[in-house]
Every structure is written in C-alpha cells, then in structure tokens.
Amino acid sequence: MNAIQELAARLRQARRVLVLTGAGISAESGIATFRDAQGGLWARFRPEELATPEAFRRDPALVWRWYAWRREQVAQAQPNAAHYAVAELARRVPTALVTQNVDDLHQRAGSIDAICLHGSITRTLCSLTRRDIDADWLAANPGEPPRSPHHADGLARPGVVWFGENLPPDALDLASEAARACDVVLAVGTSAMVYPAAGLPSIAQQHGAWFAEINPQATPLTPQADLVIAAPAGIALPAALTAWKES
C-alpha cells in the first residue's frame, strides 16, 4: 500500500476528520505566502512590519493600502483542486476545517463552517469596537482608511488577526474541540510555525488520532506524523479521494 492508498483507507474508515490548512494550499492558487517576497511598491516592506496594531496606529493609510493590494490578489485567485477536495471530503465524512488562511478560497470551493483562526481579509471591522463594517458604508465613505460608523474615534481596519493580537476565542475553542474529537487529522500546506494552530495535531494525537502531513517541504510537525506525503495538496488530496472511490 502506497502513501496515497493509506491516506484513502484512513479517511474511509474515519468517524471524524480535522483538516488544518495553511498558506501552502492557497499558494497553489497563486496567492503568495505571507513571508514571500513582495512585489512592486511593497518590495521594501516586511509583512511583519505592516501586520501589527502598532503599524496601524503609526500609519493607518499605509496598512490600509497594503491590505487593499492583498485583497486584489485574493479576488483574482481561484480555488484549486485541494480546496475542492477538502469540500468533497466533508461530504463523505464529518470534517472540521480549521484554516490559518485569511482568504475565502475554501468557502468559494464549497466548504461550510470553516473555522478561520486568523480572521478574514474580506471582512472590515471598527478598530475600536471590532464590529463589522458593511460594504455599503465603505463605498459611501471613501478614505484610507474610512472612519468607522461605530465609534467617533474608530477607523475601518481589515478583519484579520495581526501579530500581537489574540485569536478569536470562539474559533480557538471550536478548533480545540475538533482536535479532541477527531480520529484522523490532516495538516495541509502549513509551515507549523505559528501557534496555537500548529499545536492542534498534537492535541489530536494525544486523544488517539492518526496524523498525516501533506506538504512538499518538511516542517516541525514532520517527525511526529504517522504519514508524510511530500507533495502539493492539489495533487495528493484529489488522488486520495480517487483512491477511496476505487478501493
């Protein structure tokens, strides 16, 4: 039995699956990973210097324009075979999807109830109240960034989790619960460098789950995985679903 067949057999026998995805799965759709070199006007900035509350307080216009550029990249991208495979997996077996990505590619591929640990780049929030700001307000109130409708001193800000900010408690609770409840956990395209997301496979294993990593590059999680598939997710996941059908 090769690795793809073993993965297919484990998924077919699973009662509950947890899929943890990171930037690598969206990179296959052409979205640069967060720490990749930036292009054009942004080449002289490090993302870590722009994705912080301090950066927004220091220069909100700069941060707003950078996220506008990133939103354009996301809007032009399309879900790839791995995104569609995750959605298909959930139709076959109860699956919790936990993603570190802030794009909406999983949702556009048909995944429902994705747990977005780091927020969403498609959302806009009040910088002070953290309440959502809708598209109509943004369209009627241009600015870099616009003022918030929810607080006189607030500004519109991207609905993502910045360095130095806490993850949404509800999302983290749901992710941890899914890790404890699953019997198969997949880490797909994640560098396993950012916690607490990177700790979810360990939680799952502590509760008896079988763990497979799908990533072309080795990560800190590789030594603890029960199965490692060193291939792009867009190849490995569809192949596993095909093997499931053929077995």
Short mmCIF file of C-alpha atoms in Angstrom, two decimals:
data_model
loop_
_atom_site.label_atom_id
_atom_site.label_comp_id
_atom_site.label_asym_id
_atom_site.label_seq_id
_atom_site.Cartn_x
_atom_site.Cartn_y
_atom_site.Cartn_z
CA MET A 1 0.00 0.00 0.00
CA ASN A 2 1.48 3.36 -1.01
CA ALA A 3 1.04 6.61 0.92
CA ILE A 4 -1.96 7.82 -1.09
CA GLN A 5 -3.73 4.49 -0.66
CA GLU A 6 -3.01 4.51 3.07
CA LEU A 7 -4.41 8.02 3.38
CA ALA A 8 -7.52 6.99 1.44
CA ALA A 9 -8.04 3.95 3.67
CA ARG A 10 -7.71 6.02 6.84
CA LEU A 11 -10.15 8.64 5.57
CA ARG A 12 -12.64 6.00 4.51
CA GLN A 13 -12.58 4.44 8.00
CA ALA A 14 -12.66 7.76 9.88
CA ARG A 15 -15.56 8.83 12.05
CA ARG A 16 -14.44 12.47 12.34
CA VAL A 17 -11.69 14.29 10.46
CA LEU A 18 -9.89 17.51 11.25
CA VAL A 19 -8.21 19.32 8.34
CA LEU A 20 -5.78 22.10 9.27
CA THR A 21 -4.71 24.22 6.31
CA GLY A 22 -2.07 26.89 5.94
CA ALA A 23 -0.65 29.23 3.34
CA GLY A 24 0.72 26.43 1.18
CA ILE A 25 -2.72 25.35 -0.03
CA SER A 26 -3.52 28.88 -1.23
CA ALA A 27 -0.05 29.29 -2.73
CA GLU A 28 -1.15 26.67 -5.25
CA SER A 29 -3.79 29.19 -6.35
CA GLY A 30 -1.15 31.86 -6.86
CA ILE A 31 -1.51 33.67 -3.54
CA ALA A 32 1.96 34.36 -2.21
CA THR A 33 2.61 33.01 1.25
CA PHE A 34 2.78 35.70 3.90
CA ARG A 35 6.55 35.78 4.13
CA ASP A 36 7.28 35.50 0.42
CA ALA A 37 8.99 38.41 -1.26
CA GLN A 38 6.57 41.17 -2.15
CA GLY A 39 6.45 42.94 -5.46
CA GLY A 40 6.17 46.45 -6.83
CA LEU A 41 5.64 49.25 -4.35
CA TRP A 42 5.70 46.83 -1.43
CA ALA A 43 9.09 45.24 -2.08
CA ARG A 44 10.81 47.37 0.58
CA PHE A 45 8.40 46.42 3.37
CA ARG A 46 8.40 43.30 5.53
CA PRO A 47 4.88 41.94 6.12
CA GLU A 48 5.65 41.66 9.82
CA GLU A 49 6.15 45.43 9.88
CA LEU A 50 2.71 46.07 8.39
CA ALA A 51 0.55 43.44 10.08
CA THR A 52 0.60 44.78 13.63
CA PRO A 53 -1.61 47.08 15.71
CA GLU A 54 1.43 49.34 16.18
CA ALA A 55 1.87 49.72 12.42
CA PHE A 56 -1.80 50.65 12.03
CA ARG A 57 -1.58 53.26 14.78
CA ARG A 58 1.64 54.65 13.27
CA ASP A 59 0.45 54.81 9.65
CA PRO A 60 -3.10 53.56 9.09
CA ALA A 61 -3.12 54.69 5.46
CA LEU A 62 -0.06 52.60 4.62
CA VAL A 63 -1.50 49.50 6.24
CA TRP A 64 -4.90 50.06 4.61
CA ARG A 65 -3.34 50.36 1.15
CA TRP A 66 -1.28 47.20 1.68
CA TYR A 67 -4.35 45.20 2.59
CA ALA A 68 -6.22 46.65 -0.37
CA TRP A 69 -3.39 45.29 -2.55
CA ARG A 70 -3.64 41.89 -0.86
CA ARG A 71 -7.44 41.85 -1.30
CA GLU A 72 -6.97 42.40 -5.02
CA GLN A 73 -4.65 39.38 -5.15
CA VAL A 74 -7.22 37.24 -3.35
CA ALA A 75 -10.06 38.43 -5.58
CA GLN A 76 -8.12 37.41 -8.69
CA ALA A 77 -7.27 33.95 -7.35
CA GLN A 78 -9.43 30.86 -7.81
CA PRO A 79 -9.82 27.80 -5.56
CA ASN A 80 -7.62 24.92 -6.66
CA ALA A 81 -8.09 21.15 -6.63
CA ALA A 82 -7.08 20.90 -2.97
CA HIS A 83 -9.76 23.37 -1.87
CA TYR A 84 -12.38 21.40 -3.77
CA ALA A 85 -11.07 18.12 -2.35
CA VAL A 86 -11.46 19.40 1.22
CA ALA A 87 -15.06 20.34 0.46
CA GLU A 88 -15.68 16.92 -1.12
CA LEU A 89 -14.15 15.16 1.89
CA ALA A 90 -16.66 16.90 4.15
CA ARG A 91 -19.49 15.48 2.05
CA ARG A 92 -18.18 11.95 2.70
CA VAL A 93 -17.26 12.07 6.37
CA PRO A 94 -17.88 14.62 9.18
CA THR A 95 -15.00 17.06 8.77
CA ALA A 96 -13.94 20.13 10.70
CA LEU A 97 -11.92 22.56 8.59
CA VAL A 98 -9.58 24.84 10.52
CA THR A 99 -7.67 27.30 8.37
CA GLN A 100 -4.91 29.78 9.12
CA ASN A 101 -5.61 31.50 5.80
CA VAL A 102 -7.48 34.78 5.62
CA ASP A 103 -8.65 34.38 2.02
CA ASP A 104 -12.07 32.93 1.16
CA LEU A 105 -10.91 30.18 -1.22
CA HIS A 106 -12.16 27.33 0.95
CA GLN A 107 -15.60 28.92 1.15
CA ARG A 108 -15.68 29.60 -2.58
CA ALA A 109 -14.86 25.93 -3.18
CA GLY A 110 -17.90 24.87 -1.14
CA SER A 111 -16.58 24.38 2.38
CA ILE A 112 -19.17 25.26 5.01
CA ASP A 113 -18.49 26.44 8.55
CA ALA A 114 -14.75 26.86 8.10
CA ILE A 115 -13.06 27.84 11.36
CA CYS A 116 -10.91 30.84 10.41
CA LEU A 117 -8.34 31.22 13.17
CA HIS A 118 -6.75 34.34 11.73
CA GLY A 119 -9.89 36.11 10.56
CA SER A 120 -10.81 37.08 7.01
CA ILE A 121 -9.35 39.64 4.67
CA THR A 122 -12.79 40.09 3.12
CA ARG A 123 -14.17 41.50 6.38
CA THR A 124 -13.74 45.04 7.63
CA LEU A 125 -14.00 45.94 11.31
CA CYS A 126 -14.10 49.01 13.51
CA SER A 127 -10.64 49.41 15.01
CA LEU A 128 -12.07 50.14 18.45
CA THR A 129 -15.32 48.16 18.80
CA ARG A 130 -14.37 45.30 16.43
CA ARG A 131 -17.89 45.42 14.99
CA ASP A 132 -18.31 44.63 11.29
CA ILE A 133 -18.48 47.47 8.79
CA ASP A 134 -20.53 46.66 5.73
CA ALA A 135 -19.62 47.26 2.10
CA ASP A 136 -22.27 49.96 1.62
CA TRP A 137 -20.69 52.11 4.32
CA LEU A 138 -17.24 51.66 2.84
CA ALA A 139 -18.49 52.58 -0.63
CA ALA A 140 -20.20 55.72 0.67
CA ASN A 141 -17.32 56.76 2.91
CA PRO A 142 -14.05 56.65 1.00
CA GLY A 143 -10.80 57.10 2.79
CA GLU A 144 -7.51 55.44 3.57
CA PRO A 145 -8.93 54.12 5.80
CA PRO A 146 -12.54 55.30 6.14
CA ARG A 147 -13.88 56.38 9.51
CA SER A 148 -15.81 53.81 11.49
CA PRO A 149 -19.61 54.11 11.74
CA HIS A 150 -19.47 52.52 15.21
CA HIS A 151 -17.20 54.88 17.14
CA ALA A 152 -16.27 58.52 16.64
CA ASP A 153 -12.58 57.78 17.12
CA GLY A 154 -12.55 54.47 15.25
CA LEU A 155 -11.20 53.63 11.80
CA ALA A 156 -12.01 50.84 9.39
CA ARG A 157 -9.43 48.03 9.61
CA PRO A 158 -9.02 44.63 7.98
CA GLY A 159 -10.81 41.79 9.75
CA VAL A 160 -7.63 39.77 10.26
CA VAL A 161 -5.63 38.84 13.33
CA TRP A 162 -2.40 40.81 13.48
CA PHE A 163 0.85 39.90 15.19
CA GLY A 164 0.45 40.62 18.88
CA GLU A 165 -3.34 40.09 18.86
CA ASN A 166 -5.23 37.19 20.36
CA LEU A 167 -7.04 34.68 18.20
CA PRO A 168 -10.85 34.85 18.28
CA PRO A 169 -11.75 32.83 21.41
CA ASP A 170 -14.77 31.17 19.80
CA ALA A 171 -12.74 29.99 16.80
CA LEU A 172 -9.94 28.70 19.01
CA ASP A 173 -12.42 26.81 21.22
CA LEU A 174 -14.06 25.21 18.19
CA ALA A 175 -10.69 24.21 16.74
CA SER A 176 -9.51 22.68 20.01
CA GLU A 177 -12.79 20.80 20.39
CA ALA A 178 -12.45 19.45 16.85
CA ALA A 179 -8.89 18.30 17.60
CA ARG A 180 -10.04 16.39 20.66
CA ALA A 181 -12.97 14.79 18.82
CA CYS A 182 -11.34 13.63 15.57
CA ASP A 183 -9.77 10.27 14.84
CA VAL A 184 -7.89 11.48 11.73
CA VAL A 185 -6.10 14.83 11.49
CA LEU A 186 -4.53 16.25 8.32
CA ALA A 187 -2.08 19.17 8.29
CA VAL A 188 -2.13 20.54 4.76
CA GLY A 189 0.24 23.21 3.47
CA THR A 190 1.04 24.67 6.86
CA SER A 191 4.56 25.59 7.92
CA ALA A 192 3.67 24.66 11.51
CA MET A 193 5.49 27.75 12.74
CA VAL A 194 2.52 29.65 14.17
CA TYR A 195 0.87 28.62 17.42
CA PRO A 196 -1.64 27.73 18.71
CA ALA A 197 -2.71 26.39 15.28
CA ALA A 198 0.44 24.31 14.95
CA GLY A 199 -0.40 22.57 18.21
CA LEU A 200 -3.74 21.16 17.00
CA PRO A 201 -2.29 17.92 15.51
CA SER A 202 -0.56 17.22 18.82
CA ILE A 203 -3.81 17.69 20.70
CA ALA A 204 -5.50 15.32 18.28
CA GLN A 205 -2.75 12.71 18.67
CA GLN A 206 -2.98 12.96 22.46
CA HIS A 207 -6.63 11.93 22.07
CA GLY A 208 -5.79 8.96 19.86
CA ALA A 209 -6.00 10.45 16.37
CA TRP A 210 -3.93 9.31 13.39
CA PHE A 211 -1.96 12.17 11.84
CA ALA A 212 -0.98 12.76 8.21
CA GLU A 213 1.01 15.73 6.93
CA ILE A 214 0.72 16.86 3.31
CA ASN A 215 3.42 19.34 2.41
CA PRO A 216 6.20 19.43 -0.21
CA GLN A 217 8.59 20.70 2.48
CA ALA A 218 9.40 19.21 5.87
CA THR A 219 8.06 21.13 8.87
CA PRO A 220 8.45 20.91 12.65
CA LEU A 221 5.45 18.56 12.62
CA THR A 222 7.01 16.09 10.17
CA PRO A 223 8.78 13.90 12.77
CA GLN A 224 5.56 13.29 14.70
CA ALA A 225 3.34 12.50 11.70
CA ASP A 226 2.13 8.93 11.19
CA LEU A 227 2.22 9.52 7.44
CA VAL A 228 4.04 12.17 5.42
CA ILE A 229 3.13 12.92 1.81
CA ALA A 230 5.75 15.28 0.38
CA ALA A 231 3.60 16.55 -2.48
CA PRO A 232 1.39 19.54 -3.27
CA ALA A 233 -2.06 19.32 -1.72
CA GLY A 234 -3.66 19.87 -5.13
CA ILE A 235 -2.20 16.53 -6.21
CA ALA A 236 -2.32 14.48 -3.00
CA LEU A 237 -5.84 15.20 -1.77
CA PRO A 238 -7.68 14.58 -5.07
CA ALA A 239 -5.61 11.41 -5.55
CA ALA A 240 -6.65 10.17 -2.11
CA LEU A 241 -10.32 10.77 -2.88
CA THR A 242 -9.95 8.93 -6.18
CA ALA A 243 -8.27 6.01 -4.38
CA TRP A 244 -11.16 6.00 -1.91
CA LYS A 245 -13.63 5.52 -4.78
CA GLU A 246 -11.56 2.81 -6.43
CA SER A 247 -10.94 0.72 -3.33
#
